[in-house]
Amino acid sequence: MRWGVPIAAVVVVGAAVGTGPVIAAVQGDPALPERTAQQLLAEVAKNASRAEPPAMSGTVVETASLGLPALPATTGVSSSPFALLSGSHTLKVWYGGDDRVRLALPGQMSETDLISTGHGEAWLWQSGTNTATRYKLDGPAGAHAIPTPSVLPTARTPEDLAGELLKAAGQDTAVGVENGQHVAGRAAYQLVLTPKVATSLVGKVTVALDGETYIPLRVQVYAKGTAEPAFEVGFTQVAFTTPAPENFAFTPPAGAKVEDKTLGAGDGGPGDEVVAGAKAGQQAKAGARTHGTGWGTIAELPFSPENLAPSTPSKRLGAGKFGDTDPSKLADSLLKSAKRVSGPWGSGRVIESKLVSALLTDDGRLLIGAVTPEALTEAAGRR
């Protein structure tokens, strides 16, 4: 886990700030000394350059209200990736340095935990199925960049999302600063990123930075014309102190099914998931291209709903992990809400949400971006 925002992202936003005036801190009784956007970004850059993030623990809540159609019901654990597309979900995090990390995703009457003990091993515990998987590591955990297994598919922290959003900011972004914010009981500064791109569905993005450590505490993404965030991830409780050692120790309870796997050994461990994901990503990248830049970026890649259909029931994504939900059911649900569109480029179906639009053309292309459907259809005509 890395809690800093990439330095490159900070440089990009810094360039945007330099192109226009920076909004001063709001009037009133600020809880913190006033800082400009440039000063705040410089502090964030220091965090990003540190070899080790600070020890900490906390509770993160993710809330999504994207305006999607009703999604297929999930059974089993609530850590299904489809469940995270709507409603609120909680993630608990602990970081103690020396490769000691713990993530816990509570579910209904269950919990999924990923624990890196710092002793060359990591445990994945699923209380719902009473199973524990021990992954052996050849060297420090950090050297392997341990991926989050698919049972924690979108377990994210505000730092992760802040980094990605700051990368998108550039010359087409107005950047402001607000003081007097309080997040998780801590005084915070708030960066406000406002896209200038007319076709963007994003109205603004706010990134709350802890007033003492300058670590992102909360990220909120607002759709245009809305007063409430369509997506939010942030700490509801956080402490920048070293967690107790017992948080990183794990002993399977009596009666639990225990499996042993080695990272990247071809036995279905998380290392194999990364290899498979990398190959799939390379294949998709070979036929992909982008239109536009910054907030107006549209990704185009070969795609068909049939790609999501499993060849056999046993190969269904998430079989045994996510209950009866699979990608083909999600695709069917979304496509039922799609609108037929056509133009000189051909015809297809558009799926709209508050923050993202997707165009699936009849000639086998998927165009997707945080832009209006009109922007997608225009891009579809560019050959």
Phi, psi and omega in degrees: 000136177231129189261354181272157173274135182307139182300323181300322179294320180297319179298319180298313180293323178300323178295321180294319180297322183291347183273352182200176181292147177261131180293131181287167178299149182296154181285160179126210179254090182294143179281345184226160174299147180293141178223144174277168178299320180300318181294319180295317180294328176295322178293320178297322179298323177298319177299318183294332184273353181286142180293325182232132173289162181289149175296142183192170172208156180179179178239126181250135176241128176252131179231128180236130174223073189272354181075026179282158175293168180303127181268158180299143181293144177254146176241169180080220185286148180278005178275011175304139180297332180287327178296331183283357180280350179208159180078195181243144182218147187246139176229130176255138184229145173223137175224122184241011183076173179053041177063025176260113183221143174220132174238135179229127179244098181291144175235189177284111180061026180201172176206143175245127182236137171243120187233120171260114189281344184085007180239036178077020178212158176222145180244141170243114183246127178238102185292331181299326179252002179055045180236145178228131179243125179257122179257123176275139182243134177270081182112187182299146180301322182297330181292338181264350184049061187307122179280157174281121179302162187294346176286347173239061194297319183234032178293110187228157176248164177303328180297318180301308184292322180300319179300316181293319182290323179293330177296328183283343182281146180192218182296340183262026183230132171268132184242128178231171181230136174238140177251176176078015178274152174225123180230130181054035178077010182240141177294138186216151167270156178228119171278136179242115180256120182241111179297141176262357183283123184296327184277353182288140175276348182277123177280312177195161175231132177246136179236111180272125181251132178302132185291345181257315184259344183063025175272136178301128179257336183201143173233130178234133178243121182253137172280156180300136176077014181241151181261345180245145180295140175280335177215138182211137172220128184194163177283137169259343175207136180207144177221126181265060175228160182288123179296155178297144183305329182296342177293340183250011176256144180214131174232120181303136178291160180300135179090353181284146175278124184244130176241149176243129179223158179246135183301121177073022184266008180078020182248021177088009179288176183298331177297323179291326177296322179293316179299313180296320179294323179295318179296316179297321179295321179294320179295318179292321181295328182299327181251013184257158173206169181234154176238136177078183181220167175056225182293341181266011183293135176237128177264136177234130180209155178297136183195149175209145178305333180296338179298336183270350182283123180289146180290327177219155180304326183290341181264004181300133180302126177084006179305128181084352181243320186246023180069224186266004183273134176220166184301326182295325178293320178296317179299318180298318181295318181290319183293333177295333180268356185289152178254137177285134177224159179206164180185188179303335181282342183133216181219166181178196182230137181249133174247128183244143168222182182296326187244341185224142173238147179224138178239119176253108184277155180290344179266017170087038177233147174242122174246129185216143179184167177275055185225172180289156176302327179298323178294325179293315181293327176294318180294328181297336180277353179272112182257000000 
